[in-house]
């Protein structure tokens, strides 16, 4: 069940929120809800995807050598099977 939360914003911020929501085909409520979720997101996840990609780029060959039968298909730079 969702809860109602009231916040006060100045006229300029309200106008910017309405403009952004309209540009995204969304609502001010949805925009603020998304921002709230991002504000409470676990900070340990920040940059996790980039760290993982770097690790794979640096260590992927070692994994392929250690487990040749389990190596994933090779992909080109676009992510498609080579």
Short mmCIF file of C-alpha atoms in Angstrom, two decimals:
data_model
loop_
_atom_site.label_atom_id
_atom_site.label_comp_id
_atom_site.label_asym_id
_atom_site.label_seq_id
_atom_site.Cartn_x
_atom_site.Cartn_y
_atom_site.Cartn_z
CA UNK A 1 0.00 0.00 0.00
CA UNK A 2 1.38 3.39 -0.91
CA UNK A 3 1.61 6.27 1.53
CA UNK A 4 1.05 9.92 0.82
CA UNK A 5 3.94 12.29 1.58
CA UNK A 6 3.66 16.06 1.31
CA UNK A 7 6.67 18.20 0.46
CA UNK A 8 6.98 21.91 -0.20
CA UNK A 9 8.93 23.16 -3.21
CA UNK A 10 9.27 26.65 -4.59
CA UNK A 11 7.50 27.68 -7.80
CA UNK A 12 10.65 27.38 -9.91
CA UNK A 13 11.36 23.80 -8.82
CA UNK A 14 7.73 22.85 -9.31
CA UNK A 15 7.83 24.22 -12.85
CA UNK A 16 11.03 22.30 -13.57
CA UNK A 17 9.53 19.09 -12.19
CA UNK A 18 6.41 19.50 -14.32
CA UNK A 19 8.52 20.23 -17.40
CA UNK A 20 10.75 17.20 -16.85
CA UNK A 21 7.81 14.89 -16.13
CA UNK A 22 6.03 16.05 -19.29
CA UNK A 23 9.18 15.55 -21.37
CA UNK A 24 9.43 11.98 -20.07
CA UNK A 25 5.71 11.31 -20.50
CA UNK A 26 5.44 10.81 -16.77
CA UNK A 27 4.07 12.57 -13.71
CA UNK A 28 5.67 14.72 -11.04
CA UNK A 29 4.77 12.05 -8.49
CA UNK A 30 6.52 9.33 -10.52
CA UNK A 31 9.58 11.55 -11.00
CA UNK A 32 9.86 12.30 -7.27
CA UNK A 33 9.24 8.65 -6.37
CA UNK A 34 12.08 7.58 -8.68
CA UNK A 35 14.38 10.21 -7.13
CA UNK A 36 13.47 8.98 -3.64
CA UNK A 37 14.31 5.38 -4.56
CA UNK A 38 17.67 6.52 -5.95
CA UNK A 39 18.33 8.50 -2.76
CA UNK A 40 17.93 5.43 -0.54
CA UNK A 41 19.61 2.95 -2.88
CA UNK A 42 22.49 0.97 -1.42
CA UNK A 43 25.62 3.06 -2.09
CA UNK A 44 27.70 -0.09 -2.35
CA UNK A 45 26.09 -0.67 -5.75
CA UNK A 46 27.40 2.59 -7.18
CA UNK A 47 29.79 1.76 -9.97
CA UNK A 48 29.45 -1.99 -9.41
CA UNK A 49 28.78 -2.72 -13.08
CA UNK A 50 31.90 -0.83 -14.14
CA UNK A 51 34.03 -2.62 -11.53
CA UNK A 52 32.69 -5.96 -12.77
CA UNK A 53 33.37 -5.08 -16.43
CA UNK A 54 36.93 -4.03 -15.57
CA UNK A 55 37.52 -7.23 -13.63
CA UNK A 56 36.26 -9.38 -16.51
CA UNK A 57 38.34 -7.42 -19.02
CA UNK A 58 41.46 -7.96 -16.92
CA UNK A 59 40.83 -11.52 -15.69
CA UNK A 60 38.55 -13.08 -18.31
CA UNK A 61 41.35 -14.88 -20.16
CA UNK A 62 42.55 -16.54 -16.93
CA UNK A 63 39.04 -17.86 -16.29
CA UNK A 64 38.78 -19.14 -19.86
CA UNK A 65 42.10 -20.99 -19.49
CA UNK A 66 41.18 -22.47 -16.11
CA UNK A 67 37.73 -23.58 -17.25
CA UNK A 68 37.91 -24.08 -21.03
CA UNK A 69 34.69 -26.11 -21.23
CA UNK A 70 32.74 -23.45 -19.35
CA UNK A 71 33.96 -20.38 -21.22
CA UNK A 72 31.11 -18.27 -22.62
CA UNK A 73 30.80 -17.63 -26.32
CA UNK A 74 33.07 -14.87 -27.54
CA UNK A 75 31.32 -11.54 -28.14
CA UNK A 76 32.30 -8.66 -30.34
CA UNK A 77 32.39 -5.05 -29.10
CA UNK A 78 28.63 -4.68 -29.63
CA UNK A 79 27.92 -7.66 -27.37
CA UNK A 80 26.89 -9.96 -30.20
CA UNK A 81 28.22 -13.49 -30.57
CA UNK A 82 31.39 -13.43 -32.66
#
